[in-house]
XYZ file of C-alpha atoms in Angstrom:
787
model
C -104.355 -113.328 92.230
C -101.607 -110.939 93.256
C -98.976 -113.650 93.125
C -100.192 -114.966 89.730
C -100.250 -111.478 88.167
C -96.789 -110.673 89.507
C -95.360 -113.983 88.304
C -96.970 -113.663 84.852
C -95.529 -110.157 84.435
C -92.063 -111.218 85.606
C -92.080 -114.156 83.221
C -93.013 -111.977 80.238
C -90.342 -109.474 81.267
C -87.720 -112.251 81.539
C -88.468 -113.251 77.953
C -87.426 -109.778 76.790
C -83.908 -110.370 78.158
C -83.329 -113.477 76.024
C -81.035 -113.704 73.003
C -83.300 -116.303 71.360
C -86.934 -117.376 71.668
C -87.578 -120.494 73.752
C -88.292 -123.907 72.328
C -91.961 -124.638 72.949
C -91.371 -128.339 73.489
C -90.595 -127.381 77.099
C -94.272 -126.532 77.588
C -94.829 -130.170 78.620
C -93.595 -129.067 82.064
C -96.610 -126.810 82.505
C -99.073 -129.587 83.693
C -96.480 -130.825 86.179
C -96.083 -127.292 87.583
C -99.866 -126.997 87.924
C -99.969 -130.253 89.893
C -97.055 -129.126 92.012
C -98.735 -125.803 92.828
C -102.048 -127.495 93.637
C -100.531 -130.051 96.014
C -97.771 -127.922 97.537
C -98.028 -128.002 101.345
C -97.623 -125.021 103.640
C -99.157 -121.612 104.100
C -98.301 -117.984 103.538
C -95.174 -117.240 101.513
C -94.216 -120.902 101.084
C -97.646 -121.669 99.645
C -97.384 -118.797 97.141
C -93.970 -119.747 95.789
C -95.076 -122.551 93.400
C -97.886 -120.355 92.043
C -95.390 -117.599 91.421
C -93.128 -119.976 89.500
C -96.070 -121.433 87.582
C -97.312 -117.988 86.556
C -93.762 -116.884 85.557
C -93.392 -120.014 83.412
C -96.723 -119.326 81.735
C -95.901 -115.652 81.185
C -92.498 -116.503 79.703
C -93.926 -118.869 77.093
C -96.951 -116.687 76.404
C -94.639 -113.760 75.610
C -92.498 -116.057 73.474
C -95.535 -117.177 71.475
C -96.606 -113.564 70.867
C -93.061 -112.627 69.863
C -92.841 -115.485 67.380
C -96.060 -114.289 65.712
C -94.771 -110.733 65.465
C -91.335 -111.665 64.173
C -92.970 -113.815 61.473
C -94.283 -110.600 59.904
C -90.903 -109.701 58.369
C -89.761 -107.957 55.208
C -88.102 -110.556 52.921
C -84.480 -109.714 52.288
C -85.054 -109.901 48.572
C -87.298 -106.801 48.833
C -84.880 -104.655 50.819
C -83.835 -101.484 48.966
C -86.181 -102.093 46.019
C -88.937 -99.773 44.790
C -92.289 -101.058 45.995
C -95.646 -99.429 45.283
C -98.032 -99.609 48.227
C -101.527 -98.419 49.027
C -102.553 -97.623 52.601
C -103.218 -94.999 55.223
C -101.077 -92.564 57.239
C -101.589 -93.436 60.931
C -101.517 -90.864 63.695
C -100.050 -87.358 63.389
C -97.044 -87.181 61.005
C -93.967 -85.717 62.653
C -92.264 -82.717 61.021
C -88.490 -83.114 60.799
C -85.801 -80.718 59.587
C -85.697 -82.601 56.282
C -89.360 -83.435 55.758
C -91.761 -85.758 57.554
C -91.754 -89.036 59.479
C -94.919 -91.081 59.813
C -96.392 -94.531 60.378
C -97.964 -96.086 57.320
C -100.458 -98.956 57.459
C -100.298 -101.032 54.307
C -103.598 -102.224 52.874
C -102.246 -103.820 49.729
C -99.031 -103.828 47.682
C -99.493 -102.734 44.061
C -96.128 -104.171 42.982
C -96.613 -107.776 41.804
C -95.391 -110.486 44.258
C -94.261 -107.895 46.776
C -94.481 -108.986 50.439
C -94.292 -106.302 53.094
C -95.239 -106.006 56.776
C -98.552 -104.417 57.635
C -97.117 -101.435 59.523
C -94.098 -99.333 58.404
C -92.157 -96.332 59.708
C -91.405 -94.031 56.742
C -89.522 -90.820 56.122
C -90.440 -88.416 53.370
C -87.755 -85.929 52.411
C -88.013 -82.447 50.913
C -86.695 -82.575 47.368
C -86.055 -79.109 46.002
C -87.839 -76.025 47.246
C -89.368 -76.469 50.697
C -92.310 -74.281 49.681
C -93.360 -76.897 47.139
C -93.442 -79.648 49.740
C -97.036 -80.761 50.403
C -97.203 -82.529 53.787
C -99.166 -85.662 54.445
C -101.877 -85.654 57.095
C -103.198 -88.261 59.524
C -105.793 -90.507 57.908
C -104.701 -89.780 54.331
C -105.293 -92.681 51.939
C -102.265 -92.675 49.632
C -100.386 -94.646 47.012
C -96.655 -94.484 47.763
C -93.473 -95.750 46.162
C -91.138 -96.797 49.004
C -87.748 -98.332 49.625
C -87.665 -100.475 52.750
C -85.235 -102.235 55.014
C -85.658 -104.580 57.964
C -85.620 -102.938 61.407
C -82.142 -101.855 62.491
C -81.060 -99.543 65.268
C -77.859 -98.468 66.974
C -76.725 -100.809 69.740
C -74.709 -99.202 72.494
C -74.031 -99.850 76.183
C -76.790 -98.261 78.249
C -78.432 -96.940 75.088
C -81.969 -96.765 73.723
C -82.953 -99.875 71.768
C -84.779 -98.603 68.703
C -85.392 -102.105 67.387
C -87.182 -103.012 70.615
C -89.339 -99.882 70.333
C -90.297 -100.789 66.777
C -91.151 -104.367 67.819
C -93.429 -103.202 70.660
C -95.239 -100.855 68.275
C -95.699 -103.545 65.656
C -93.489 -101.802 63.073
C -91.565 -104.457 61.169
C -89.867 -102.391 58.434
C -88.551 -98.844 57.991
C -87.718 -96.822 54.910
C -88.485 -93.719 52.890
C -90.925 -92.603 50.234
C -89.686 -92.039 46.672
C -91.359 -89.414 44.519
C -94.691 -87.764 45.189
C -97.548 -89.537 47.024
C -100.666 -90.210 44.921
C -104.222 -90.004 46.187
C -105.895 -93.396 46.548
C -109.367 -94.716 47.176
C -111.024 -97.520 49.135
C -108.607 -97.691 52.009
C -109.783 -99.656 55.045
C -109.885 -98.284 58.551
C -112.155 -95.308 58.026
C -112.936 -94.955 61.750
C -109.231 -94.559 62.542
C -108.805 -92.118 59.689
C -111.725 -90.026 61.040
C -110.049 -90.002 64.467
C -106.698 -88.880 63.039
C -108.389 -86.142 61.000
C -110.198 -84.975 64.102
C -106.894 -84.829 66.019
C -105.321 -82.793 63.226
C -108.305 -80.430 63.258
C -108.048 -79.954 67.014
C -104.315 -79.337 66.726
C -104.870 -76.730 63.983
C -107.487 -75.004 66.155
C -105.082 -74.763 69.066
C -102.217 -73.606 66.856
C -104.422 -70.821 65.491
C -105.491 -69.864 69.023
C -101.914 -69.735 70.337
C -99.771 -68.277 67.558
C -96.142 -67.696 68.508
C -96.820 -68.485 72.169
C -93.726 -69.928 73.889
C -95.580 -72.852 75.511
C -98.043 -73.625 72.724
C -96.200 -76.917 72.160
C -97.098 -78.046 75.716
C -100.751 -77.250 75.039
C -100.675 -79.322 71.843
C -99.028 -82.210 73.715
C -101.681 -82.137 76.420
C -104.564 -81.944 73.945
C -103.663 -84.420 71.196
C -100.386 -86.014 72.328
C -98.253 -84.148 69.778
C -94.941 -83.971 71.686
C -92.944 -82.901 68.634
C -94.116 -79.304 69.026
C -92.218 -78.924 72.305
C -88.685 -77.507 71.699
C -85.635 -79.392 72.933
C -84.761 -76.706 75.482
C -88.111 -77.227 77.231
C -87.626 -81.024 77.277
C -84.286 -80.457 79.058
C -86.062 -78.276 81.621
C -88.713 -80.935 82.188
C -86.052 -83.600 82.599
C -84.078 -81.528 85.090
C -87.157 -80.889 87.191
C -88.645 -84.394 86.896
C -91.940 -83.412 85.265
C -91.479 -84.952 81.785
C -94.491 -87.197 82.401
C -96.728 -84.178 82.872
C -96.081 -82.553 79.529
C -98.009 -84.907 77.279
C -101.024 -87.170 77.508
C -99.664 -89.379 80.291
C -101.265 -92.036 82.446
C -101.434 -89.520 85.271
C -103.466 -87.043 83.198
C -105.781 -89.763 81.909
C -106.385 -90.974 85.471
C -106.961 -87.540 86.995
C -109.191 -86.423 84.108
C -111.256 -89.563 84.583
C -111.477 -88.890 88.368
C -112.536 -85.296 87.630
C -115.339 -86.425 85.350
C -116.278 -89.127 87.879
C -116.667 -86.540 90.651
C -118.601 -84.031 88.499
C -121.009 -86.696 87.237
C -121.723 -87.877 90.786
C -122.324 -84.293 91.912
C -124.816 -83.634 89.105
C -126.429 -87.108 89.127
C -127.392 -86.872 92.812
C -129.373 -83.703 92.043
C -131.438 -85.461 89.367
C -133.669 -88.033 91.197
C -135.086 -89.541 87.978
C -131.579 -90.529 86.878
C -130.430 -91.587 90.333
C -133.367 -94.012 90.607
C -132.374 -95.700 87.357
C -128.645 -95.912 88.060
C -126.789 -95.056 91.282
C -124.714 -91.895 91.053
C -121.496 -93.770 91.855
C -121.955 -96.222 89.010
C -122.919 -93.441 86.612
C -119.762 -91.640 87.574
C -117.715 -94.816 86.988
C -119.222 -95.371 83.503
C -118.841 -91.780 82.309
C -115.445 -91.413 83.955
C -114.178 -94.429 82.077
C -115.772 -93.110 78.875
C -113.967 -89.772 79.378
C -110.678 -91.638 79.870
C -111.299 -93.601 76.658
C -112.007 -90.394 74.762
C -108.805 -88.783 76.093
C -106.782 -91.871 75.129
C -108.302 -91.653 71.630
C -107.142 -88.027 71.437
C -103.648 -89.337 72.240
C -103.860 -91.587 69.221
C -104.166 -94.738 71.327
C -100.514 -94.531 72.310
C -99.320 -97.581 74.185
C -98.643 -95.751 77.535
C -102.125 -94.244 77.470
C -103.631 -97.634 76.558
C -102.001 -99.161 79.657
C -103.637 -96.586 81.880
C -107.022 -97.200 80.247
C -106.717 -100.931 80.938
C -105.907 -100.185 84.581
C -108.941 -97.882 84.903
C -111.171 -100.420 83.160
C -110.245 -103.094 85.701
C -111.016 -100.728 88.605
C -114.265 -99.631 86.982
C -115.365 -103.231 86.406
C -114.792 -104.078 90.055
C -116.909 -101.121 91.139
C -119.703 -101.874 88.673
C -119.866 -105.501 89.877
C -119.928 -104.340 93.483
C -116.814 -106.358 94.230
C -115.057 -104.985 97.288
C -111.602 -105.704 95.900
C -108.601 -104.252 97.661
C -106.473 -101.675 95.854
C -103.645 -104.208 95.591
C -105.944 -106.742 93.889
C -107.108 -104.141 91.378
C -103.508 -103.194 90.697
C -102.627 -106.879 90.206
C -105.522 -107.431 87.808
C -104.504 -104.314 85.853
C -100.916 -105.598 85.707
C -102.111 -108.964 84.390
C -104.388 -107.331 81.786
C -101.670 -104.995 80.557
C -99.088 -107.767 80.093
C -101.677 -110.071 78.510
C -102.451 -107.431 75.895
C -98.901 -106.094 75.519
C -96.273 -108.676 76.538
C -93.579 -106.171 75.468
C -94.699 -103.687 78.126
C -91.559 -104.460 80.161
C -89.460 -102.837 77.427
C -91.075 -99.464 78.197
C -89.772 -97.334 81.083
C -93.293 -95.990 81.557
C -94.556 -99.495 82.476
C -92.190 -99.783 85.445
C -92.575 -96.149 86.494
C -96.361 -96.094 86.396
C -96.909 -99.351 88.291
C -94.046 -98.480 90.641
C -95.558 -95.101 91.453
C -98.996 -96.571 92.212
C -97.461 -99.272 94.383
C -95.407 -96.671 96.261
C -98.505 -94.573 96.963
C -100.367 -97.652 98.253
C -97.419 -98.619 100.477
C -97.045 -95.045 101.760
C -100.713 -94.898 102.798
C -100.944 -98.413 104.252
C -101.260 -98.765 108.015
C -101.134 -95.054 108.889
C -103.315 -93.849 111.725
C -104.877 -90.452 112.218
C -105.402 -87.653 109.778
C -102.817 -85.183 108.529
C -103.168 -81.842 106.840
C -103.889 -82.107 103.108
C -100.673 -80.379 102.073
C -98.633 -82.694 104.256
C -100.280 -85.763 102.761
C -99.638 -84.393 99.277
C -95.936 -83.732 99.933
C -95.546 -87.116 101.585
C -96.990 -88.747 98.486
C -94.470 -86.940 96.259
C -91.651 -87.964 98.549
C -92.764 -91.602 98.483
C -93.024 -91.731 94.694
C -89.682 -90.006 94.168
C -87.924 -92.306 96.611
C -89.495 -95.489 95.208
C -88.613 -94.594 91.620
C -85.033 -93.545 92.430
C -83.489 -96.954 91.562
C -85.481 -97.296 88.341
C -84.685 -93.757 87.191
C -80.970 -94.309 87.707
C -81.107 -97.601 85.868
C -83.112 -96.310 82.922
C -82.074 -92.634 82.558
C -78.869 -92.422 84.634
C -80.084 -89.254 86.311
C -82.484 -88.162 89.016
C -84.072 -84.763 89.524
C -83.402 -83.573 93.087
C -86.164 -80.982 92.840
C -88.748 -83.422 91.463
C -90.861 -83.727 94.658
C -91.256 -79.939 94.849
C -91.810 -79.550 91.117
C -94.480 -82.241 90.975
C -96.148 -80.988 94.138
C -97.240 -77.746 92.446
C -97.165 -78.824 88.793
C -99.470 -81.871 89.029
C -102.553 -79.988 90.324
C -102.021 -77.024 88.037
C -101.451 -79.080 84.883
C -103.824 -81.978 85.533
C -106.720 -80.157 87.194
C -106.548 -76.816 85.351
C -104.434 -76.878 82.196
C -105.722 -80.184 80.811
C -109.499 -79.371 81.069
C -108.881 -75.860 79.696
C -106.796 -77.165 76.787
C -109.474 -79.730 75.899
C -112.231 -77.131 76.080
C -110.126 -74.710 73.995
C -109.666 -77.345 71.288
C -113.428 -78.089 71.177
C -115.016 -74.670 71.660
C -114.543 -71.472 69.602
C -113.641 -69.262 72.605
C -110.137 -67.893 72.392
C -110.082 -67.012 76.082
C -109.953 -70.707 76.987
C -106.676 -71.182 75.100
C -105.296 -68.023 76.686
C -106.219 -69.258 80.162
C -104.665 -72.678 79.509
C -101.443 -71.054 78.278
C -101.395 -68.774 81.310
C -101.605 -71.765 83.657
C -98.784 -73.518 81.780
C -96.724 -70.308 81.940
C -97.105 -70.180 85.717
C -95.862 -73.775 85.963
C -92.984 -73.048 83.604
C -91.884 -70.092 85.702
C -91.778 -72.242 88.801
C -89.786 -74.864 86.944
C -87.280 -72.278 85.790
C -86.786 -71.174 89.406
C -86.136 -74.736 90.510
C -83.818 -75.400 87.578
C -81.765 -72.341 88.575
C -80.831 -73.946 91.883
C -77.200 -75.000 92.184
C -77.823 -78.763 91.721
C -81.276 -79.510 90.295
C -80.317 -82.846 88.828
C -77.902 -85.600 89.807
C -76.328 -87.930 87.262
C -75.273 -91.324 88.473
C -73.678 -94.445 87.064
C -75.865 -97.369 86.041
C -76.338 -99.518 89.164
C -75.365 -103.126 89.395
C -78.067 -105.744 89.948
C -77.047 -106.133 93.597
C -77.075 -102.379 94.204
C -80.487 -102.129 92.515
C -81.985 -104.866 94.671
C -80.640 -103.344 97.867
C -81.878 -99.895 96.887
C -85.408 -101.185 96.224
C -85.444 -102.724 99.693
C -84.097 -99.477 101.135
C -86.757 -97.409 99.406
C -89.500 -99.704 100.737
C -88.107 -99.413 104.261
C -88.025 -95.600 104.128
C -91.594 -95.396 102.774
C -93.021 -97.463 105.630
C -94.760 -95.520 108.449
C -92.733 -94.024 111.242
C -92.261 -96.331 114.162
C -91.431 -99.388 112.059
C -88.363 -101.138 113.533
C -84.989 -100.641 111.772
C -86.494 -98.233 109.291
C -83.211 -96.302 109.295
C -81.559 -99.269 107.541
C -83.189 -98.001 104.340
C -80.574 -95.222 104.161
C -77.761 -97.807 104.481
C -79.278 -99.964 101.757
C -79.378 -96.964 99.402
C -75.617 -96.256 99.737
C -74.412 -98.776 97.107
C -76.715 -97.069 94.617
C -75.627 -93.538 95.496
C -71.903 -94.313 95.995
C -71.177 -97.150 93.543
C -67.853 -98.841 93.115
C -67.030 -98.257 89.427
C -64.716 -100.285 87.289
C -61.928 -98.101 85.927
C -58.733 -98.567 83.896
C -55.575 -99.161 85.944
C -52.503 -96.919 85.643
C -51.072 -97.240 82.141
C -54.183 -98.962 80.701
C -56.373 -97.605 77.887
C -60.089 -98.346 77.405
C -61.676 -97.327 74.100
C -65.343 -97.257 73.131
C -66.162 -96.894 69.432
C -69.858 -96.117 69.754
C -72.470 -97.122 67.210
C -73.780 -93.738 66.014
C -74.722 -94.759 62.475
C -72.843 -93.096 59.597
C -70.433 -91.041 61.725
C -67.789 -91.319 64.364
C -67.755 -91.045 68.191
C -64.898 -92.518 70.223
C -64.432 -92.314 73.986
C -60.889 -92.946 75.318
C -60.436 -93.530 79.066
C -57.408 -93.737 81.282
C -57.304 -94.212 85.047
C -58.558 -90.710 85.897
C -59.230 -88.991 82.545
C -61.696 -89.223 79.632
C -61.480 -87.847 76.084
C -64.093 -87.835 73.349
C -62.900 -87.916 69.749
C -65.816 -86.674 67.624
C -69.441 -86.742 68.767
C -71.298 -88.410 65.940
C -73.898 -86.989 63.518
C -76.993 -84.855 63.745
C -79.910 -87.040 62.603
C -82.763 -86.271 60.231
C -85.131 -86.177 63.211
C -83.283 -83.150 64.595
C -81.674 -85.160 67.423
C -77.918 -85.623 67.639
C -75.643 -88.479 68.669
C -73.955 -86.404 71.357
C -77.096 -86.048 73.404
C -78.773 -89.316 72.439
C -75.845 -91.782 72.570
C -72.536 -90.360 73.797
C -73.778 -88.462 76.868
C -75.948 -91.329 78.208
C -72.959 -93.693 77.800
C -70.697 -91.356 79.747
C -73.232 -90.810 82.552
C -73.906 -94.528 82.856
C -70.195 -95.187 83.147
C -69.873 -92.638 85.946
C -68.369 -89.795 83.889
C -70.190 -86.462 84.289
C -67.387 -84.365 82.798
C -64.874 -84.716 79.960
C -61.216 -83.741 80.191
C -61.118 -82.966 76.466
C -63.108 -83.071 73.239
C -61.556 -83.330 69.776
C -63.777 -82.522 66.791
C -61.785 -83.857 63.860
C -63.317 -81.781 61.081
C -66.305 -79.746 60.027
C -68.590 -82.497 58.689
C -71.896 -83.027 60.472
C -71.401 -86.819 60.809
C -68.455 -86.009 63.118
C -69.359 -82.620 64.619
C -73.188 -82.923 64.673
C -73.319 -84.131 68.281
C -70.647 -81.764 69.651
C -73.050 -79.083 70.864
C -75.030 -81.574 72.922
C -71.863 -83.023 74.386
C -70.470 -79.546 75.210
C -73.674 -78.767 77.111
C -73.877 -82.085 79.025
C -70.209 -82.762 79.845
C -68.442 -79.396 79.754
C -65.045 -80.509 78.439
C -62.049 -78.680 79.891
C -60.857 -77.919 76.359
C -61.911 -78.498 72.754
C -59.569 -79.032 69.798
C -60.809 -78.843 66.191
C -59.341 -78.640 62.730
C -61.559 -75.649 61.883
C -60.488 -73.478 64.855
C -58.898 -70.278 63.512
C -60.089 -70.750 59.901
C -61.799 -67.823 58.157
C -65.517 -67.789 58.822
C -66.352 -68.462 55.166
C -64.530 -71.824 55.484
C -66.511 -72.916 58.546
C -70.100 -74.204 58.355
C -72.825 -72.735 60.576
C -72.690 -75.903 62.660
C -68.918 -75.576 63.069
C -69.293 -71.930 64.111
C -71.929 -72.954 66.702
C -69.527 -75.576 68.093
C -66.701 -73.056 68.436
C -69.072 -70.482 69.924
C -70.132 -72.865 72.686
C -66.681 -74.299 73.449
C -65.174 -72.419 76.446
C -61.608 -73.070 75.255
C -60.956 -73.996 71.630
C -57.599 -74.934 70.168
C -56.554 -75.913 66.642
C -55.320 -79.468 66.119
C -51.623 -79.331 65.185
C -49.112 -82.030 64.462
C -46.671 -82.272 67.397
C -49.192 -81.619 70.138
C -48.877 -84.262 72.809
C -49.762 -84.896 76.445
C -49.774 -87.743 78.943
C -52.570 -88.996 81.206
C -52.013 -91.723 83.761
C -49.100 -93.253 81.869
C -50.845 -93.123 78.463
C -49.446 -90.835 75.746
C -51.671 -88.860 73.352
C -50.098 -87.450 70.229
C -51.618 -85.343 67.441
C -50.097 -86.392 64.068
C -52.107 -84.235 61.722
C -52.756 -81.529 60.414
C -49.796 -79.204 60.076
C -49.810 -75.415 59.998
C -49.559 -75.651 56.196
C -52.974 -77.299 56.054
C -54.514 -74.251 57.733
C -52.822 -71.757 55.405
C -53.893 -73.378 52.140
C -57.536 -73.358 51.129
C -57.259 -76.178 48.628
C -57.140 -78.819 51.340
C -60.496 -80.449 51.938
C -62.023 -80.619 55.422
C -61.362 -84.350 55.354
C -57.639 -84.014 54.598
C -57.305 -81.239 57.171
C -58.872 -83.434 59.837
C -57.303 -84.233 63.204
C -55.397 -87.531 63.455
C -54.718 -88.802 66.946
C -52.468 -91.605 68.122
C -52.838 -93.008 71.633
C -50.054 -95.192 73.078
C -50.327 -97.211 76.273
C -48.040 -99.756 77.866
C -50.129 -102.510 76.370
C -50.733 -101.309 72.801
C -51.603 -98.332 70.640
C -54.569 -96.931 68.672
C -54.617 -94.695 65.583
C -57.712 -92.553 64.927
C -57.408 -90.873 61.463
C -61.005 -89.576 61.218
C -61.888 -88.965 57.534
C -58.487 -88.340 55.973
C -58.215 -89.408 52.341
C -55.272 -90.009 50.039
C -53.667 -86.584 50.473
C -53.868 -86.852 54.231
C -52.405 -90.342 54.197
C -49.622 -89.295 51.861
C -48.758 -86.387 54.151
C -48.493 -88.701 57.139
C -46.356 -91.193 55.183
C -43.983 -88.416 54.107
C -43.613 -86.791 57.516
C -44.110 -89.458 60.193
C -44.001 -92.990 58.727
C -42.403 -94.397 61.893
C -45.204 -92.978 64.111
C -48.048 -94.679 62.235
C -47.568 -98.194 63.624
C -50.599 -99.126 65.768
C -52.334 -102.244 67.037
C -55.814 -100.818 66.466
C -56.839 -98.701 63.487
C -60.169 -96.846 63.361
C -60.820 -97.132 59.630
C -60.184 -93.842 57.777
C -63.304 -92.287 56.232
C -65.564 -95.249 57.204
C -63.734 -97.608 54.837
C -64.256 -95.519 51.684
C -62.407 -96.151 48.437
C -60.597 -92.810 48.813
C -58.721 -93.919 51.935
C -56.773 -96.857 53.344
C -54.125 -96.952 50.625
C -51.934 -100.086 50.642
C -48.817 -98.078 51.628
C -50.685 -96.482 54.533
C -51.887 -99.846 55.813
C -48.397 -101.294 55.465
C -47.064 -98.504 57.705
C -49.840 -98.953 60.316
C -49.858 -102.801 60.310
C -53.004 -103.006 62.434
C -54.041 -106.220 64.159
C -57.618 -104.942 64.537
C -59.565 -102.533 62.327
C -62.813 -100.986 63.552
C -65.037 -99.536 60.849
C -67.552 -96.919 62.141
C -70.294 -97.094 59.533
C -74.049 -96.756 59.167
C -76.334 -99.659 58.289
C -77.103 -99.697 54.526
C -75.644 -96.215 54.185
C -76.101 -94.387 50.883
C -72.307 -94.150 50.266
C -71.823 -97.912 50.135
C -69.258 -97.829 52.971
C -67.179 -99.812 53.624
C -66.092 -100.663 50.098
C -65.503 -104.412 49.599
C -62.028 -103.851 48.128
C -60.984 -101.841 51.183
C -62.256 -104.523 53.581
C -60.299 -107.071 51.552
C -57.143 -105.001 52.068
C -57.646 -105.079 55.821
C -58.190 -108.827 55.828
C -55.247 -109.511 53.504
C -53.031 -107.597 55.902
C -53.979 -110.009 58.679
C -56.296 -107.662 60.570
C -59.487 -108.708 62.304
C -62.303 -106.419 61.114
C -65.115 -105.146 63.349
C -67.992 -103.002 62.078
C -70.411 -100.925 64.079
C -73.268 -101.583 61.654
C -72.912 -105.353 62.214
C -71.393 -105.547 65.699
C -72.819 -102.473 67.405
C -70.491 -100.458 69.644
C -67.021 -101.948 69.956
C -65.370 -101.812 73.372
C -61.581 -102.254 73.451
C -59.376 -102.700 76.485
C -55.600 -102.461 76.238
C -54.584 -103.662 79.679
C -52.087 -105.737 81.601
C -53.973 -109.009 81.060
C -53.865 -108.504 77.305
C -55.991 -107.037 74.573
C -59.758 -107.558 75.038
C -62.611 -106.513 72.793
C -66.369 -106.814 73.001
C -68.978 -106.228 70.271
C -72.010 -104.991 72.152
C -74.572 -106.411 69.711
C -73.360 -109.906 70.505
C -72.897 -109.273 74.241
C -76.313 -107.686 74.711
C -78.077 -109.789 72.082
C -81.867 -109.979 72.157
C -84.133 -112.180 70.090
C -85.272 -109.257 67.953
C -81.628 -108.418 67.050
C -80.844 -111.752 65.456
C -82.187 -110.959 62.040
C -81.226 -107.291 61.822
C -77.486 -107.639 61.962
C -76.973 -110.207 59.184
C -74.743 -108.701 56.523
C-alpha cells in the first residue's frame, strides 16, 4: 500500500509538470503493467519497483483525465470582455482590497441569452465614487451581477508564483469584475453553504466587536474563521522571518491538534460515565467526536483546500481505529496521501501539500527505532529540529528562504497558539463573554513578543538561491541521514550532502557580459540588469489592487532565487505607480546601495505620496541626470535623460521627465526609455541622436500611441523590442500601429503579456533570449496566452 500510494502521488505530481495533457491512447499499456507487476520475480525493493511504476502510470493518467474535465469548463473567447448578467452566490468571506472587494462567485444561471460561463469565478468589485456609499457584499449573498470576464491569466516569471495554477486547483475558470450595482436575487441554490458563510461572517463580526483596535485581532480572526486578510503585511513578514506562518491561520496543524484535544477530553469524560462507556468504548467515542470537531473547524475555515487535506488524513486514521485495524503510522500516512491525491490531483501544486506530508514523515522518521525515554522538553525540541531539517530543501526550493530561528519559535509558539489561543478564540466567537477574547489576545500577544525578540537577532532568516535538482536530491538524503538516531553509521555524511544546497555554484555573467530580465509584472515595468559582480533594478513594477506590490511579490523572489540578496543600485524612472509601486518592497528586501529617481529634489507638491514614501525609505537618493555614467565589470551604464532643465520647468510631465538608461556591453547594447513620450523622444533626438543606437529596445510607454515615433525608432534601429504590458489592459497597449512600426523596422517583438518574463543574454557566444512562458509551459498555460 505504501508503494502504491507513493507511486500514485508521484504520477499525479509529474502530470503537473507537463506542457500538454497526455494522449489517452497510451492507456493500453496499463494491463501490461499490471501483468508485469503481478509476475515480477524477486523480493523487497526489487519486488516493489514494478508496483511503483504501475501506480505512477495510473496516477499520471488519472490526473490527466481530471485536468481535461476541468479545462473543458472554459469561458468562450467570444464572451471575453462583454457585459454578462449572472445570478449566483458569493462564496466564502469576501476580501476587502484598497479599491473595493474581491470574492469568489458561484454562477447558478446566466441571465444573458446564449451566454456560456464557468461555474466558479473570481471577481473584483471596485469603489465608484464616494467610499461611504459603497455597500459591501457578504458571504452567502444571492445576487444578480453584471460582469465582464476574461479567461484565467497570470504573470509568468522565473521562480514566481503561478496564479493560473492556483485558479485551476480551486476550480476557478474565469476572472473579471462587476459592473454597476449588485441586485438582490431569489432562489439561489446552495443554501447550506450560504448558511455556513453567513455564520462565519457573524462569528467574525463578534470577534471584531470584542477586539476593537487590538494589534493582533487579525490573528484571532484568522484562527477562528480563516480570514487571513485581516493580518497586516508587517506581521506576515515577522511570521515569515520566524518560520511560524503556518500557525497564524486555520492550518492542518491546528485542525489536528484541536481534534486531538477534543479526542482526549471526550475520553476523559466518557470513562466517568459507565452507561455511555458500555454502549461505545471511550476510545472510539473520542475518535468520532474528535473527527467531528475537526470537520467543524474545517467548515469554519470555509473548507479551504489545505484544511480539507488535513481532514482527509484524520478521517483515514479515524477509520482505521474504528475498524480496529492495527495499521502502522506509515500505512495510515500512505492511505491519507492516496486519498488526498485521489480527491485533489492538483495537490502537488500547493506548497502546503509537500510541507505537511514532509513534516509528518520527518516526525515518524525521527521517532523510529529510538530506545529509552527522554525528558518531554528534549523530545519536543528534537521534533522541531527534525521537522526544520527535513523541510529545509523544500523551503529553499519553494520560498528561497529559511528561518534560522524557526525551531525555537515553533517550540514555544505551537503549544501556546494551538492548545490555548485556538480554543479560546473559538469559545470567544461562540459565547458572549468578552473575557475569552481578551485572554485569547493576551496569549497571542505573548507569542508575538517572543517572535519579535527572535526577529531582532542578527540573522533570523537566510535567503538562498533556488537549488538544482541534483542539490535538492542530495540535500533530502542528507536531511534523512541527520534525522536518524545517533549511532547510525556514517550519519555525519548528512552534513556533506547538504553542502551543495547551502553553498550552490551559481551561473553568473562573465566579464563584459550583460544579462537582462524584463519581468512580467502586468501593466508596469521591472527590469533587472546583471553583470559579473553587480546587479541593478530599473523600476520595480506596480502596486496591485489587492494591496500587494510587484517588488515584494515578483522582483524580490526572482533576485533571491538567482542568489542576489542585495542590489548595487535601484533606478525609479518616474513617479507613476506602475513603475514605482514596488520600490518600497524592494528597498526593504534588497537594500540597494543607492537609488536614483526623476522625482528626487522636486518640490513636494510635485511628488505623489507614494513617491515621497520611496524617497523617505531610500538611504541614498540621487536625481537622474543626463551625463551620469559608470562602469561595472566591463559594461557601461549611461543616463541619457532627463536634463537639469526638465527639473526646473513644471510643464514637463512625469513621463517626459523619466529616467532613460542605456547599457552597453562588448556584445550589444540595451536602451530603457521607461514612459517617455513625444517630447522626451524629441529631446533625445535633438541632444544625443548618436547615442540612441541599441540592439534591444524596451518599448517606450508600453507601446502607446504617444511614443515610438518613426524618427526615434530610426535612430535606435533595434533588432529586438520587448514590450512590458499587462494582459487585456484598459489602455489598449500596445497599439497595433506601434507594433507595426517595430515589425516594419525589422525588429523581433516580444511581449510580457504573451511571452511572460523575457530573459536576454548579451554574451560572447552571441545574443540569446528566452520567453519564460514558453520555457516553463504547463498545460493550463496553453489557452491563456493566445493573443
